[in-house]
GROMACS .gro file of C-alpha atoms in nm:
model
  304
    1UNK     CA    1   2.844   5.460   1.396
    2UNK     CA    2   3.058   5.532   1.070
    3UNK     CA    3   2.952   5.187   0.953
    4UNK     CA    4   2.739   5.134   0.632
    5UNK     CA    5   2.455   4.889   0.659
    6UNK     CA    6   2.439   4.700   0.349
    7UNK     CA    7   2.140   4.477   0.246
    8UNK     CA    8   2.183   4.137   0.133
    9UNK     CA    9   1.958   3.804   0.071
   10UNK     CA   10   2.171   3.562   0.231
   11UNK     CA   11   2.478   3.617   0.508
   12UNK     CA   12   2.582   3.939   0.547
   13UNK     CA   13   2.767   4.169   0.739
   14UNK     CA   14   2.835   4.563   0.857
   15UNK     CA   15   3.116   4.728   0.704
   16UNK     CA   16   3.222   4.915   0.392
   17UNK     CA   17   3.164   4.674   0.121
   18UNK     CA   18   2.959   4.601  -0.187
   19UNK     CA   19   2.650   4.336  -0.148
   20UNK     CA   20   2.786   4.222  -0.509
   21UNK     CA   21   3.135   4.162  -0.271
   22UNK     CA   22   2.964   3.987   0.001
   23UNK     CA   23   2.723   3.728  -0.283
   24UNK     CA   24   3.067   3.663  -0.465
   25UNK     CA   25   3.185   3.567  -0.090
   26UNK     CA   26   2.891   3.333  -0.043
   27UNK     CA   27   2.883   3.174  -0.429
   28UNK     CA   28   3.319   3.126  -0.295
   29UNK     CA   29   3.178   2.926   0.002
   30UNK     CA   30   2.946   2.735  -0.146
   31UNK     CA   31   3.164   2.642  -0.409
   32UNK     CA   32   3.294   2.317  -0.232
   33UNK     CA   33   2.960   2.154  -0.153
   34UNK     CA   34   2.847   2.272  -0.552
   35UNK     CA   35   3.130   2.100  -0.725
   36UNK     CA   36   3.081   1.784  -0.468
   37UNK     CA   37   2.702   1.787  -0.569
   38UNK     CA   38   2.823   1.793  -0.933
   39UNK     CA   39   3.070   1.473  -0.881
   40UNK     CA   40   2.812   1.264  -0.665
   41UNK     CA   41   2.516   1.342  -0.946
   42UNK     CA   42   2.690   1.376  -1.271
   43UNK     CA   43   2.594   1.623  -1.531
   44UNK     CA   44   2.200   1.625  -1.421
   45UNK     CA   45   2.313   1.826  -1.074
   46UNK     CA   46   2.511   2.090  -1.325
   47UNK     CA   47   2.190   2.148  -1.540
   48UNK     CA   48   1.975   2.171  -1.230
   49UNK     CA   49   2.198   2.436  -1.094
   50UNK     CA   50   2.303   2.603  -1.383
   51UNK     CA   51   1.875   2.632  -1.503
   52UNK     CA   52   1.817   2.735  -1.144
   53UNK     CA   53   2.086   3.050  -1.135
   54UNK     CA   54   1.979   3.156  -1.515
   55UNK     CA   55   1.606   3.161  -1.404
   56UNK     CA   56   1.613   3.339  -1.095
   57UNK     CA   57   1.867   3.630  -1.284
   58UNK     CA   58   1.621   3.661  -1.601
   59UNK     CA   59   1.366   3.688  -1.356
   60UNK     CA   60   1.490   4.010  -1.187
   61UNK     CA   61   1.601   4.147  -1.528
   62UNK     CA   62   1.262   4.110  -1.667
   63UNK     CA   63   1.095   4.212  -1.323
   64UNK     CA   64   1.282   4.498  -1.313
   65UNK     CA   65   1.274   4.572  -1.701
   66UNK     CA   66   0.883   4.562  -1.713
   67UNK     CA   67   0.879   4.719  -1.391
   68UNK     CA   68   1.078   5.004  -1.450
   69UNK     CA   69   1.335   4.976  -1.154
   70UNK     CA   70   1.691   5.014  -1.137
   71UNK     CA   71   1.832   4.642  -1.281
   72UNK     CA   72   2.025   4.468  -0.976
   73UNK     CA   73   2.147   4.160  -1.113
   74UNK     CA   74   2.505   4.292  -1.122
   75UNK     CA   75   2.504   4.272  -0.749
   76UNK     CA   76   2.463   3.904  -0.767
   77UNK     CA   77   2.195   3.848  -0.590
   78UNK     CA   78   1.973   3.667  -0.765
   79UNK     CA   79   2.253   3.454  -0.827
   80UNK     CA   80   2.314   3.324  -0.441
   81UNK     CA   81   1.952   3.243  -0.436
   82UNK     CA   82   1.948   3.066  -0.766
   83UNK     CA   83   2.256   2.879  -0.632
   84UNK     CA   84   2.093   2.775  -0.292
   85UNK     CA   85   1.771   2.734  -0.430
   86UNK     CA   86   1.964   2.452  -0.674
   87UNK     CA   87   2.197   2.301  -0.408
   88UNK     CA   88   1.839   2.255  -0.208
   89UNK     CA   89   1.731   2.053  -0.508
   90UNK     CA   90   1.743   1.649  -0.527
   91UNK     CA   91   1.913   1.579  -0.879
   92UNK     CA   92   1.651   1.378  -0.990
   93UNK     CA   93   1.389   1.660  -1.056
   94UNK     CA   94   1.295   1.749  -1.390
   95UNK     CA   95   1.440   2.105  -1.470
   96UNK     CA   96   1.115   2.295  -1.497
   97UNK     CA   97   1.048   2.235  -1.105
   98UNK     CA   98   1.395   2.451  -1.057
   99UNK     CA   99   1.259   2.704  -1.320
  100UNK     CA  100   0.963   2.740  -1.166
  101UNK     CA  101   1.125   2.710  -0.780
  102UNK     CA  102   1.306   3.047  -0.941
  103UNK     CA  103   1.042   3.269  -1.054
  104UNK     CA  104   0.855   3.201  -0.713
  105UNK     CA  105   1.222   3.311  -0.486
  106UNK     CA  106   1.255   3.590  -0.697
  107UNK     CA  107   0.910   3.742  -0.811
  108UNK     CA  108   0.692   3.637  -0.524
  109UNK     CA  109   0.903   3.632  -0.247
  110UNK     CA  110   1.145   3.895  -0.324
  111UNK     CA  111   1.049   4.142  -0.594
  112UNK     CA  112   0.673   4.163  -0.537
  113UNK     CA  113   0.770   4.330  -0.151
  114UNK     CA  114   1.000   4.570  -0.276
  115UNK     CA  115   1.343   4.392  -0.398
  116UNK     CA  116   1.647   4.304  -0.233
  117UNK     CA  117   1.630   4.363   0.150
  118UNK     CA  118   1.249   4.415   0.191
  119UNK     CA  119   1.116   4.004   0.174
  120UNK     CA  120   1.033   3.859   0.478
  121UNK     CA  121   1.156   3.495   0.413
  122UNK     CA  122   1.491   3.379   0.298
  123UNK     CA  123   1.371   3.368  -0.080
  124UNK     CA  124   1.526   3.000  -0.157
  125UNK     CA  125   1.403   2.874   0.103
  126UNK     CA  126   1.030   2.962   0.091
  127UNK     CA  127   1.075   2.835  -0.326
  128UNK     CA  128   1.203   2.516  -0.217
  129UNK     CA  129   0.889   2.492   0.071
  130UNK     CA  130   0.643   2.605  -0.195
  131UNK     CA  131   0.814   2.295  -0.414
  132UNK     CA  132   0.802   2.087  -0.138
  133UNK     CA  133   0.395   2.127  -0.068
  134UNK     CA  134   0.351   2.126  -0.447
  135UNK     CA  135   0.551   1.805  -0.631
  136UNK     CA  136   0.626   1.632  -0.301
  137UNK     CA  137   0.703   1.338  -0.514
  138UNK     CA  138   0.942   1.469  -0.717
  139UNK     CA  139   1.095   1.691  -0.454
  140UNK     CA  140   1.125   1.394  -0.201
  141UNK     CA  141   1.308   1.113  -0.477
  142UNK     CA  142   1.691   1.050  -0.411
  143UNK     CA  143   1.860   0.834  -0.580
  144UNK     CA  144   2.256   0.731  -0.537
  145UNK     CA  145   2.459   0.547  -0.744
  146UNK     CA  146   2.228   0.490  -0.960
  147UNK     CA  147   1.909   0.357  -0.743
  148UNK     CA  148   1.582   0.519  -0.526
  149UNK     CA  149   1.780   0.565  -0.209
  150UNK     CA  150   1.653   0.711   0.087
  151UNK     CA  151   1.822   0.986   0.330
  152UNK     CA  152   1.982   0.908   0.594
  153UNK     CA  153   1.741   1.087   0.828
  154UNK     CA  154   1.486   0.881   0.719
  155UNK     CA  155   1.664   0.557   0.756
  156UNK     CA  156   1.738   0.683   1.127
  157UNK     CA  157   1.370   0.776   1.171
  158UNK     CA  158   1.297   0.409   1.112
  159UNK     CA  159   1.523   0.323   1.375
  160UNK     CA  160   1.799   0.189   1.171
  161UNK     CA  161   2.136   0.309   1.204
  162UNK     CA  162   2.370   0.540   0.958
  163UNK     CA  163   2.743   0.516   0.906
  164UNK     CA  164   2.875   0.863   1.056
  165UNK     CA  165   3.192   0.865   0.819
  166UNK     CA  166   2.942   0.831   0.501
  167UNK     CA  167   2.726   1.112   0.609
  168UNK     CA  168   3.033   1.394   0.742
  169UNK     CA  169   3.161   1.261   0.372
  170UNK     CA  170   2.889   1.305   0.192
  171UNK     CA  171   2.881   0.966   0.015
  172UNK     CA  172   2.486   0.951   0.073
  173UNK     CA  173   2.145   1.002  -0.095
  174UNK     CA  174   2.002   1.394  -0.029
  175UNK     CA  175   1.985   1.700  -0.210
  176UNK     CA  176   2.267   1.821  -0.447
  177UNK     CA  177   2.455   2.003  -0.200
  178UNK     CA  178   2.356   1.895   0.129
  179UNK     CA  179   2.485   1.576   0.127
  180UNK     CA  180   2.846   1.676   0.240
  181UNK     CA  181   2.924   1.804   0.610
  182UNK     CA  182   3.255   1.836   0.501
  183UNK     CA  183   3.230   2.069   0.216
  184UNK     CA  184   2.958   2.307   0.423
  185UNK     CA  185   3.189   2.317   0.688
  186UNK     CA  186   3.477   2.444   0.440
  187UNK     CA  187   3.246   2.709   0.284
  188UNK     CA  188   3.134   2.812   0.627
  189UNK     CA  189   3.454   2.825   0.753
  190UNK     CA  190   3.582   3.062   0.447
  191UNK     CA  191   3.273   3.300   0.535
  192UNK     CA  192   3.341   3.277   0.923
  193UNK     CA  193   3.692   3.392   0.847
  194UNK     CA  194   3.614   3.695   0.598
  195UNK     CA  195   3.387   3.816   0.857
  196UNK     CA  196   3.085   3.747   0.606
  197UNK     CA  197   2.870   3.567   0.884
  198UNK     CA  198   2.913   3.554   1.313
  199UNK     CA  199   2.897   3.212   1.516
  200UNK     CA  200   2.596   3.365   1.702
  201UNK     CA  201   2.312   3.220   1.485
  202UNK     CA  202   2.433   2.865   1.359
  203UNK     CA  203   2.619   2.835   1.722
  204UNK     CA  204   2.323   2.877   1.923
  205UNK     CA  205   2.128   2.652   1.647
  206UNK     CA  206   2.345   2.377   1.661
  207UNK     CA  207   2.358   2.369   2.081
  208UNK     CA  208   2.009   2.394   2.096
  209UNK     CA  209   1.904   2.137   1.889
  210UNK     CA  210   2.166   1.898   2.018
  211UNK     CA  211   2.030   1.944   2.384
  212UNK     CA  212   1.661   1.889   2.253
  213UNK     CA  213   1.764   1.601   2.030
  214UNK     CA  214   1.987   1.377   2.360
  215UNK     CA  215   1.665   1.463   2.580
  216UNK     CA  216   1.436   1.437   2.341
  217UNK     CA  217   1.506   1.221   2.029
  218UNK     CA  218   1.421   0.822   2.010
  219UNK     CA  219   1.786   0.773   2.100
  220UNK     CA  220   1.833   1.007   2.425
  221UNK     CA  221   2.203   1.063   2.508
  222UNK     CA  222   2.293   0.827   2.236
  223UNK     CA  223   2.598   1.083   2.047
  224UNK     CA  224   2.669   0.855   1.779
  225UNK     CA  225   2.283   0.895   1.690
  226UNK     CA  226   2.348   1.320   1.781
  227UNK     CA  227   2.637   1.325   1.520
  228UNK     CA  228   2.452   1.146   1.244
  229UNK     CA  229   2.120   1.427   1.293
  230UNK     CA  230   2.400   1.665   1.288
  231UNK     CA  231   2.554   1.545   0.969
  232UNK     CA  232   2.199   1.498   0.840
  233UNK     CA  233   1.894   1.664   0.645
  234UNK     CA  234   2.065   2.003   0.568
  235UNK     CA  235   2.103   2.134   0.885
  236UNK     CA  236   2.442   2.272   0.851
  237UNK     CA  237   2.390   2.404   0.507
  238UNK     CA  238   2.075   2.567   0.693
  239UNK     CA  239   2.252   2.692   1.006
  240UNK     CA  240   2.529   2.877   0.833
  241UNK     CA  241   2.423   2.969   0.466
  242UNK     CA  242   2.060   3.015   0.538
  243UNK     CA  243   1.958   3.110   0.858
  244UNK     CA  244   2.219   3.395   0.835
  245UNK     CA  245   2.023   3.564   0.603
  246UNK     CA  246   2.051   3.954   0.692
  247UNK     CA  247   1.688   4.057   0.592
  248UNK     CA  248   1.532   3.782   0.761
  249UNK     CA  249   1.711   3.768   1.080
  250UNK     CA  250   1.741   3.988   1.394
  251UNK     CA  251   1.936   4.266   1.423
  252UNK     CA  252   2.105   4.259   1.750
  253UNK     CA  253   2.273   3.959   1.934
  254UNK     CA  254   2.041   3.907   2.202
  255UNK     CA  255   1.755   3.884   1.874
  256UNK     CA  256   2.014   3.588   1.703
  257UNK     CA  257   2.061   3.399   2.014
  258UNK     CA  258   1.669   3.354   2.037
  259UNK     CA  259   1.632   3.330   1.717
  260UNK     CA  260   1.880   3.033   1.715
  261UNK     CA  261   1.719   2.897   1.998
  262UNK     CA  262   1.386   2.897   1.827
  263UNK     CA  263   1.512   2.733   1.554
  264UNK     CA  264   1.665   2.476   1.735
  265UNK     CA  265   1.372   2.380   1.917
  266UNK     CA  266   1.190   2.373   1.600
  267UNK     CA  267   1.407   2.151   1.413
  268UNK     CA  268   1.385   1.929   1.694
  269UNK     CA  269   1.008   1.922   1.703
  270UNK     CA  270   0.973   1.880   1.315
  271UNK     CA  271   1.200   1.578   1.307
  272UNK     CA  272   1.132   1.390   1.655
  273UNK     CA  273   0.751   1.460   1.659
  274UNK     CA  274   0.676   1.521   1.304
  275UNK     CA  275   0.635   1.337   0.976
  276UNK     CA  276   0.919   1.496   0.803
  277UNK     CA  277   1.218   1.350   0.864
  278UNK     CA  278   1.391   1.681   0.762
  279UNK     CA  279   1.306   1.962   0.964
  280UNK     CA  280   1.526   2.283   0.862
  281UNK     CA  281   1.347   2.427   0.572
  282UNK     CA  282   1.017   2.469   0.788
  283UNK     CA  283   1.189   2.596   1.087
  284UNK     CA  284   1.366   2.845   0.933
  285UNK     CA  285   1.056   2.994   0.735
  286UNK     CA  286   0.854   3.005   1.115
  287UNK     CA  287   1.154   3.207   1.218
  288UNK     CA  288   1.179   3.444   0.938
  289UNK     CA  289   0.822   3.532   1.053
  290UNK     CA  290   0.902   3.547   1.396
  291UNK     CA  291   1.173   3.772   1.345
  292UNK     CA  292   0.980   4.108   1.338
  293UNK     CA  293   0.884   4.041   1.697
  294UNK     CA  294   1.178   3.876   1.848
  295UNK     CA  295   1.357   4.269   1.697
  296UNK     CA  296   1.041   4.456   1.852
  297UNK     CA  297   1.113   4.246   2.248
  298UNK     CA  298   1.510   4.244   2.205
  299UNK     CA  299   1.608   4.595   2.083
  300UNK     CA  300   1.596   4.912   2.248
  301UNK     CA  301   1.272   5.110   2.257
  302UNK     CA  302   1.122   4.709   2.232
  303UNK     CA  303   0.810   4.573   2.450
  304UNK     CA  304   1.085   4.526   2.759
   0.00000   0.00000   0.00000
């Protein structure tokens, strides 16, 4: 009951802490997927993330300025979404789409309903969705080593197969820092062990969507083929760095394991019976919505 409640755009906890604490926490854990982004796409990944990061911080300073609120960048912020926003990114964009990726996260999604820990949708997220719809072909062109490469989820969706080892690595086309299992899986370990984030969300995610994707997938209780959608398409950089989001996920347990269950199914439905071979962005923005409900049925005083 002693416990203070603190705010924050991307995992988060309960306990006596600073958010600026808990965003340092998250820009620690992401650090191993950033620098792999950096070796696998040279110096264009750096000036992607480093235009992203600057934009979305001189947008709440001069939101705030004009504005005449308290300035928040020092809680850093605006720097985790800058830095997700970026690793969501392919490296081939030119670097006004991340500029303009970060005035939408952090004027229209965040600032324009009331700051930090009042938006509705995971802020990088909905930029990188709002990206997507508007320069699908410049958001949607990889390139590795050097050539137009697709993903490996979209190789799979044409019913070829993927090298496992390649994808955990990260040695693959995708976005700057989605590429590598292994990395997320570092950073998410780091937050899992300084109590940043729970297991509830991604655990329940992950479980789900493997279920749906061995009954439901072209490939039905093929696990090689489960592994590879695992390793694929950002869903672990989703399931622990983004669907943990405080603001825009429930409050209680029971609320996380539905929510994780509707994002499984989701995920499943977007890349099994859907034209994106992706999935994860657009699940997690229909849950962010669905989350005001799924708090009103699972907490006390709710609909049951």
């Amino acid at each position: 009951m002693n416990q203070l409640l603190h705010v924050s755009s991307s995992p988060h906890i309960k306990d006596k802490v600073t958010t600026s604490s808990i965003m340092l926490d998250v820009v620690i854990a992401l650090l191993p997927a950033t620098f792999f982004g950096i070796y696998q796409f040279k110096i264009k990944a750096l000036f992607i993330i480093l235009t992203t990061i600057i934009t979305c911080v001189l947008s709440e300073y001069i939101y705030e300025y004009f504005m005449k609120k308290t300035i928040t960048i020092k809680d850093l912020s605006a720097v985790v979404t800058g830095l997700i926003l970026a690793l969501n990114l392919p490296a081939t964009v030119p670097l006004w789409i991340p500029m303009i990726g970060g005035i939408f996260a952090i004027i229209v999604v965040k600032q324009l309903y009331g700051g930090l820990g009042q938006n509705f949708m995971n802020p990088a997220l909905a930029a990188r969705c709002f990206l997507l719809i508007s320069f699908a072909g410049r958001m949607t062109n990889f390139v590795f080593d050097g050539l137009t490469s697709p993903t490996p989820l979209v190789v799979l969706k044409n019913g070829q197969s993927y090298e496992l080892l390649k994808m955990f690595l990260g040695t693959t086309s995708g976005t700057i820092g989605e590429t590598s299992t292994f990395a997320l899986l570092i950073g998410a370990g780091y937050l899992l062990i300084k109590g940043i984030i729970k297991l509830t969300i991604p655990l329940t995610y992950l479980i789900i969507f493997s279920i749906f994707t061995l009954f439901f997938s072209p490939c039905s209780f093929d696990f090689y083929y489960l592994a590879c959608e695992l390793c694929g398409g950002g869903l672990i950089f989703g399931a622990f760095f983004m669907a943990t989001d405080y603001v825009t996920s429930p409050m209680d347990r029971k609320g996380q394991i539905v929510y994780g269950i509707i994002l499984g199914i989701l995920t499943g439905l977007f890349r099994f019976f859907g034209t994106s071979s992706e999935g994860v962005s657009y699940a997690i923005i229909i849950s962010n919505l669905l989350v005001p409900l799924i708090d009103k049925i699972t907490l006390k005083g709710g609909v049951f």
